[in-house]
């Protein structure tokens, strides 16, 4: 019995020793074992799954190991750049567009707003230093020689005097001050060392810290309220023009549909036939508005020329009277009207109306300011077209 127990204990021990010997034979000598340990350690430090390196004397296994490593690195690099990030690309695109628009507006404001603000401030200070009659005389000349060019703009200025002119001017001044604050605050912001997203976030932070939201809100409300009053007055004043343009648009649209719609549909694909009536309607309305406003410009040119001429003459004679000149008693000492005022006023007004009509007769009564004066008056041209569209639409 003891002998059988000893044999049963030695048999597992021999099996274990035999397994160790087989493992030693497969791995190789001790120097190869240390090399294998170093290779495995280097692979583990690179965060790559465990790959058993073969001895140097087997080139096929070494080549396959290097190939596997390169494939693993390529796969990890590929998926690292294509990991979905929850719409980050769309957010970056929006930030890029908004940042570009913001930077463009700030750059334009930095280049335009300060000189415009300085020029307007200088002009206002200059006219405030002049006598009131001198200002009235100059306004009369503008009405006399340019009344047909900007009928709705001049009417808007006249209506604004009774609909909150002082409030609107103060609101524009407040908005300009806030814009200049933002421009000055973002002037020294470095842009080379930051990405577009960081620049946009910094500019947004500066705007939120710099501007006064209550002042901007009050200024915008004041401008909107003033414009509501002005537009109401203009719609009533130019109701005949609006009615004429709508009537002409109805006639033009019916004629255009009868004449233009069939040949246009023959020239285009059937998929686009639904657009033909709509486009023809737009063209008819635009042509009707153009004709109606040209007629109104001629009427406004005549009336504004007469009113402007009389304004100029009376203001001029008031200034002459204050200097002590009487012109053989034709100019009265008081401010009462005299026949001389009307004679000079109607003469100047007739000359102004004749000048406008002669100029516009050559240009087809487009009432466009000739070159090079349009380089200065283009803001008023845009304002005139915008007001016409707003009250006619």
Coordinates of C-alpha atoms in Angstrom, one line a residue:
X1 CA 0.0 0.0 0.0
X2 CA 2.7 2.6 0.8
X3 CA 4.4 1.6 -2.5
X4 CA 1.3 2.3 -4.5
X5 CA 0.8 5.6 -2.8
X6 CA 4.4 6.7 -3.6
X7 CA 3.9 5.7 -7.3
X8 CA 0.7 7.7 -7.5
X9 CA 2.5 10.8 -6.1
X10 CA 5.4 10.5 -8.5
X11 CA 3.4 10.0 -11.6
X12 CA 1.8 13.6 -11.5
X13 CA 5.2 15.1 -10.6
X14 CA 6.9 13.5 -13.6
X15 CA 4.1 14.8 -15.9
X16 CA 4.6 18.3 -14.6
X17 CA 8.4 18.1 -15.1
X18 CA 7.8 16.7 -18.6
X19 CA 5.5 19.6 -19.5
X20 CA 8.2 22.1 -18.4
X21 CA 10.8 20.4 -20.5
X22 CA 8.5 20.5 -23.6
X23 CA 7.9 24.2 -23.0
X24 CA 11.6 24.9 -22.6
X25 CA 12.3 23.1 -25.9
X26 CA 9.6 25.1 -27.7
X27 CA 10.8 28.4 -26.4
X28 CA 14.5 27.8 -26.8
X29 CA 17.6 28.6 -24.7
X30 CA 17.6 31.2 -21.9
X31 CA 18.9 34.0 -24.1
X32 CA 16.0 33.5 -26.5
X33 CA 13.7 33.6 -23.5
X34 CA 15.0 37.0 -22.4
X35 CA 14.7 38.3 -26.0
X36 CA 11.1 37.1 -26.1
X37 CA 10.3 38.8 -22.8
X38 CA 11.8 42.1 -24.1
X39 CA 9.7 41.9 -27.4
X40 CA 6.5 41.2 -25.5
X41 CA 7.2 44.1 -23.1
X42 CA 7.8 46.5 -26.0
X43 CA 4.5 45.4 -27.6
X44 CA 2.6 45.8 -24.4
X45 CA 3.9 49.4 -24.0
X46 CA 2.6 50.4 -27.4
X47 CA -1.0 49.4 -26.4
X48 CA -1.2 46.7 -29.1
X49 CA -2.8 43.3 -28.4
X50 CA -0.3 40.7 -27.3
X51 CA 1.6 39.2 -30.3
X52 CA 4.2 36.5 -29.7
X53 CA 7.4 37.5 -31.5
X54 CA 9.3 34.8 -33.2
X55 CA 13.1 34.3 -33.0
X56 CA 15.3 36.3 -35.3
X57 CA 16.3 33.2 -37.2
X58 CA 12.8 32.8 -38.6
X59 CA 12.3 35.8 -41.0
X60 CA 8.8 34.8 -42.2
X61 CA 7.4 35.1 -38.7
X62 CA 9.1 38.5 -38.1
X63 CA 7.7 39.9 -41.4
X64 CA 4.2 38.7 -40.6
X65 CA 4.5 40.4 -37.1
X66 CA 5.6 43.7 -38.6
X67 CA 2.7 43.5 -41.1
X68 CA 0.2 42.8 -38.4
X69 CA 1.5 45.8 -36.4
X70 CA 1.2 48.1 -39.4
X71 CA -2.3 47.0 -40.1
X72 CA -3.3 47.5 -36.5
X73 CA -1.8 51.0 -36.5
X74 CA -3.6 51.9 -39.8
X75 CA -6.9 50.6 -38.4
X76 CA -6.6 52.6 -35.2
X77 CA -5.7 55.8 -37.1
X78 CA -8.6 55.3 -39.5
X79 CA -11.2 54.9 -36.8
X80 CA -9.7 57.7 -34.7
X81 CA -10.4 60.2 -37.5
X82 CA -13.9 58.9 -38.2
X83 CA -15.4 58.6 -34.8
X84 CA -18.9 60.2 -34.8
X85 CA -19.0 63.2 -32.5
X86 CA -22.7 64.0 -32.3
X87 CA -23.0 66.7 -35.1
X88 CA -19.7 68.4 -34.3
X89 CA -19.1 69.0 -38.0
X90 CA -22.4 70.9 -38.4
X91 CA -21.7 73.0 -35.3
X92 CA -18.2 73.8 -36.7
X93 CA -19.8 74.8 -40.0
X94 CA -22.3 77.1 -38.3
X95 CA -19.6 78.6 -36.2
X96 CA -17.4 79.2 -39.2
X97 CA -20.2 80.9 -41.1
X98 CA -21.3 83.1 -38.2
X99 CA -17.7 83.9 -37.3
X100 CA -17.0 85.0 -40.8
X101 CA -20.1 87.2 -41.0
X102 CA -19.3 88.7 -37.6
X103 CA -15.7 89.4 -38.5
X104 CA -16.8 91.0 -41.8
X105 CA -19.4 93.2 -40.1
X106 CA -16.8 94.2 -37.4
X107 CA -14.2 95.0 -40.1
X108 CA -16.7 97.0 -42.1
X109 CA -17.9 98.8 -39.1
X110 CA -14.4 99.6 -38.0
X111 CA -13.7 101.1 -41.5
X112 CA -17.0 102.9 -42.1
X113 CA -18.7 103.8 -38.8
X114 CA -16.1 106.1 -37.2
X115 CA -15.6 108.3 -40.3
X116 CA -19.4 108.4 -41.0
X117 CA -20.1 109.3 -37.4
X118 CA -17.4 112.0 -37.4
X119 CA -18.7 113.5 -40.7
X120 CA -22.4 113.5 -39.5
X121 CA -21.4 115.0 -36.2
X122 CA -19.3 117.7 -38.0
X123 CA -22.2 118.5 -40.4
X124 CA -24.6 118.8 -37.5
X125 CA -22.3 121.1 -35.6
X126 CA -21.8 123.2 -38.7
X127 CA -25.5 123.6 -39.3
X128 CA -26.2 124.3 -35.7
X129 CA -23.7 127.2 -35.9
X130 CA -25.6 128.7 -38.9
X131 CA -28.6 130.9 -38.7
X132 CA -31.9 129.1 -39.0
X133 CA -32.8 131.1 -42.1
X134 CA -29.6 129.9 -43.8
X135 CA -30.5 126.3 -43.1
X136 CA -34.0 126.9 -44.4
X137 CA -32.7 128.5 -47.6
X138 CA -30.4 125.5 -48.3
X139 CA -33.2 123.1 -47.7
X140 CA -35.4 125.1 -50.1
X141 CA -32.7 124.8 -52.8
X142 CA -32.5 121.0 -52.3
X143 CA -36.3 120.7 -52.6
X144 CA -36.2 122.9 -55.7
X145 CA -33.5 121.0 -57.6
X146 CA -33.8 117.5 -56.2
X147 CA -37.4 117.0 -55.1
X148 CA -38.2 114.6 -57.9
X149 CA -35.2 112.4 -57.1
X150 CA -36.2 111.6 -53.5
X151 CA -40.0 112.2 -53.1
X152 CA -40.6 109.6 -50.4
X153 CA -37.3 110.3 -48.6
X154 CA -38.1 114.0 -48.2
X155 CA -41.7 113.2 -47.2
X156 CA -40.3 110.8 -44.6
X157 CA -38.1 113.5 -43.2
X158 CA -41.1 115.9 -43.1
X159 CA -43.3 113.3 -41.4
X160 CA -40.5 112.4 -39.0
X161 CA -40.6 116.0 -37.6
X162 CA -44.1 115.3 -36.3
X163 CA -43.6 111.6 -35.4
X164 CA -40.7 111.6 -33.0
X165 CA -37.7 113.1 -34.9
X166 CA -35.7 113.9 -31.7
X167 CA -36.4 110.4 -30.3
X168 CA -35.2 108.7 -33.6
X169 CA -32.0 110.8 -33.7
X170 CA -31.2 110.0 -30.1
X171 CA -31.8 106.3 -30.8
X172 CA -29.5 106.3 -33.8
X173 CA -26.9 108.0 -31.7
X174 CA -27.2 105.4 -29.0
X175 CA -26.9 102.5 -31.5
X176 CA -23.8 104.1 -33.0
X177 CA -22.2 104.6 -29.7
X178 CA -22.8 100.9 -28.8
X179 CA -21.4 99.8 -32.1
X180 CA -18.3 101.9 -31.7
X181 CA -17.8 100.4 -28.2
X182 CA -17.8 96.9 -29.7
X183 CA -15.4 97.9 -32.5
X184 CA -13.0 99.5 -30.0
X185 CA -13.2 96.5 -27.6
X186 CA -12.4 94.0 -30.4
X187 CA -9.7 96.1 -32.1
X188 CA -6.8 94.7 -30.0
X189 CA -8.0 91.0 -30.1
X190 CA -5.2 88.8 -31.4
X191 CA -6.3 86.5 -34.3
X192 CA -3.2 84.7 -35.4
X193 CA -2.8 82.5 -32.3
X194 CA -6.4 81.4 -32.1
X195 CA -8.7 79.3 -34.2
X196 CA -11.9 80.6 -35.8
X197 CA -14.1 79.1 -33.1
X198 CA -12.0 80.6 -30.3
X199 CA -12.1 84.0 -32.0
X200 CA -15.9 83.8 -32.4
X201 CA -16.3 82.9 -28.7
X202 CA -14.0 85.7 -27.6
X203 CA -15.8 88.3 -29.8
X204 CA -19.2 87.1 -28.5
X205 CA -18.0 87.4 -24.9
X206 CA -16.7 90.9 -25.5
X207 CA -20.0 91.9 -27.1
X208 CA -22.0 90.6 -24.2
X209 CA -19.8 92.4 -21.7
X210 CA -19.6 95.7 -23.6
X211 CA -23.0 96.6 -24.9
X212 CA -25.9 97.8 -22.9
X213 CA -28.9 95.6 -23.9
X214 CA -31.5 98.0 -22.3
X215 CA -30.2 100.9 -24.3
X216 CA -30.3 98.9 -27.5
X217 CA -33.8 97.6 -26.8
X218 CA -35.1 101.1 -26.2
X219 CA -33.4 102.5 -29.3
X220 CA -34.7 99.8 -31.5
X221 CA -38.2 100.3 -30.1
X222 CA -38.0 104.1 -30.7
X223 CA -36.9 103.6 -34.3
X224 CA -39.7 101.1 -35.0
X225 CA -42.3 103.3 -33.5
X226 CA -41.1 106.3 -35.5
X227 CA -41.1 104.3 -38.7
X228 CA -44.7 103.1 -38.0
X229 CA -45.8 106.8 -37.8
X230 CA -43.9 107.7 -40.9
X231 CA -45.2 104.8 -43.0
X232 CA -48.8 105.5 -42.0
X233 CA -48.4 109.1 -43.2
X234 CA -46.7 108.0 -46.4
X235 CA -49.3 105.4 -47.2
X236 CA -52.0 108.1 -47.0
X237 CA -50.0 110.7 -48.9
X238 CA -49.1 108.3 -51.7
X239 CA -52.4 106.4 -51.7
X240 CA -53.0 107.5 -55.3
X241 CA -49.6 106.1 -56.4
X242 CA -50.3 102.8 -54.6
X243 CA -53.8 102.6 -56.2
X244 CA -52.3 103.4 -59.7
X245 CA -49.6 100.8 -59.4
X246 CA -52.0 98.1 -58.3
X247 CA -54.4 99.0 -61.2
X248 CA -51.6 99.0 -63.8
X249 CA -50.3 95.7 -62.4
X250 CA -53.7 94.1 -62.9
X251 CA -53.9 95.2 -66.5
X252 CA -50.2 94.4 -67.3
X253 CA -50.6 90.9 -65.7
X254 CA -53.6 90.0 -67.8
X255 CA -51.9 91.2 -71.0
X256 CA -48.6 89.5 -70.1
X257 CA -50.3 86.2 -69.4
X258 CA -52.1 86.3 -72.8
X259 CA -49.1 87.3 -74.8
X260 CA -46.0 85.9 -73.0
X261 CA -47.3 82.8 -71.2
X262 CA -47.8 80.5 -74.2
X263 CA -44.5 81.1 -76.0
X264 CA -42.6 80.9 -72.7
X265 CA -44.2 77.5 -71.9
X266 CA -43.2 76.3 -75.3
X267 CA -39.5 77.1 -74.7
X268 CA -39.2 75.5 -71.3
X269 CA -39.8 72.1 -69.8
X270 CA -43.2 71.1 -68.5
X271 CA -41.7 70.7 -65.0
X272 CA -41.2 74.5 -64.8
X273 CA -44.6 75.6 -66.2
X274 CA -45.9 76.3 -62.7
X275 CA -43.4 79.1 -62.3
X276 CA -44.4 81.0 -65.5
X277 CA -47.5 82.7 -64.1
X278 CA -45.8 83.6 -60.8
X279 CA -42.8 85.2 -62.5
X280 CA -44.9 87.0 -65.0
X281 CA -47.0 88.4 -62.1
X282 CA -43.8 89.7 -60.4
X283 CA -42.5 91.3 -63.6
X284 CA -45.9 93.0 -64.2
X285 CA -46.1 94.4 -60.6
X286 CA -42.5 95.7 -60.9
X287 CA -43.2 97.4 -64.2
X288 CA -46.4 98.9 -62.8
X289 CA -44.6 100.2 -59.8
X290 CA -41.9 101.7 -61.9
X291 CA -44.3 103.6 -64.2
X292 CA -46.5 104.8 -61.3
X293 CA -43.5 106.1 -59.4
X294 CA -42.1 107.8 -62.5
X295 CA -45.4 109.7 -62.9
X296 CA -45.4 110.6 -59.2
X297 CA -41.8 111.8 -59.4
X298 CA -42.7 114.3 -62.2
X299 CA -45.6 115.6 -60.1
X300 CA -43.5 115.8 -57.0
X301 CA -40.7 117.5 -58.9
X302 CA -43.1 120.3 -59.9
X303 CA -44.7 120.8 -56.4
X304 CA -41.4 120.5 -54.5
X305 CA -39.7 122.9 -56.9
X306 CA -42.4 125.6 -56.2
X307 CA -42.4 125.0 -52.4
X308 CA -38.6 124.9 -52.3
X309 CA -38.2 128.1 -54.3
X310 CA -40.6 130.0 -52.1
X311 CA -38.8 128.7 -49.0
X312 CA -35.5 129.9 -50.4
X313 CA -36.7 133.3 -51.3
X314 CA -38.4 134.1 -48.0
X315 CA -35.4 132.8 -46.0
X316 CA -33.1 134.9 -48.1
X317 CA -35.1 138.1 -47.8
X318 CA -35.4 137.6 -44.0
X319 CA -31.6 137.4 -43.8
X320 CA -31.2 140.5 -46.0
X321 CA -33.8 142.4 -43.9
X322 CA -31.9 141.7 -40.7
X323 CA -28.8 143.2 -42.3
X324 CA -30.7 146.5 -42.9
X325 CA -31.1 146.3 -46.7
X326 CA -34.5 147.3 -48.0
X327 CA -34.0 147.3 -51.8
X328 CA -36.0 150.5 -52.4
X329 CA -38.7 149.4 -50.0
X330 CA -39.4 146.1 -51.7
X331 CA -38.2 144.2 -48.6
X332 CA -40.3 144.9 -45.5
X333 CA -38.9 145.3 -42.1
X334 CA -41.3 142.7 -40.6
X335 CA -41.5 139.1 -41.6
X336 CA -44.8 139.5 -43.5
X337 CA -45.0 138.1 -47.0
X338 CA -44.5 140.3 -50.0
X339 CA -45.0 139.9 -53.7
X340 CA -41.2 139.9 -54.2
X341 CA -41.0 136.7 -52.2
X342 CA -43.3 134.9 -54.5
X343 CA -41.8 136.4 -57.7
X344 CA -38.3 135.3 -56.7
X345 CA -39.5 132.0 -55.3
X346 CA -41.5 131.0 -58.4
X347 CA -38.7 132.0 -60.6
X348 CA -36.2 129.8 -58.7
X349 CA -38.8 127.0 -58.5
X350 CA -39.4 127.1 -62.3
X351 CA -35.7 127.0 -63.0
X352 CA -35.3 124.0 -60.7
X353 CA -38.2 122.1 -62.2
X354 CA -37.0 122.8 -65.8
X355 CA -33.5 121.5 -64.8
X356 CA -35.0 118.3 -63.5
X357 CA -37.2 117.7 -66.4
X358 CA -34.5 118.5 -69.0
X359 CA -32.1 116.1 -67.3
X360 CA -34.6 113.3 -66.9
X361 CA -35.9 113.7 -70.5
X362 CA -32.5 112.6 -71.7
X363 CA -32.5 109.6 -69.3
X364 CA -36.1 108.4 -69.9
X365 CA -37.4 109.9 -66.6
X366 CA -35.6 107.4 -64.5
X367 CA -34.7 110.1 -62.0
X368 CA -31.3 108.6 -61.4
X369 CA -28.6 110.9 -60.1
X370 CA -25.9 111.4 -62.8
X371 CA -22.3 110.4 -62.3
X372 CA -20.2 111.4 -60.3
X373 CA -22.8 112.8 -57.9
X374 CA -24.2 109.3 -57.4
X375 CA -21.0 108.3 -55.7
X376 CA -22.1 110.6 -52.8
X377 CA -25.9 110.1 -53.0
X378 CA -26.1 106.3 -53.2
X379 CA -27.3 105.9 -49.6
X380 CA -30.2 108.2 -50.3
X381 CA -30.9 106.2 -53.5
X382 CA -31.1 103.0 -51.6
X383 CA -33.3 104.6 -48.9
X384 CA -35.7 106.0 -51.5
X385 CA -36.1 102.6 -53.2
X386 CA -36.6 100.8 -49.9
X387 CA -39.3 103.3 -48.7
X388 CA -41.1 103.0 -52.1
X389 CA -41.2 99.3 -51.8
X390 CA -42.3 99.3 -48.2
X391 CA -45.3 101.6 -48.7
X392 CA -46.3 100.0 -52.1
X393 CA -46.1 96.3 -51.3

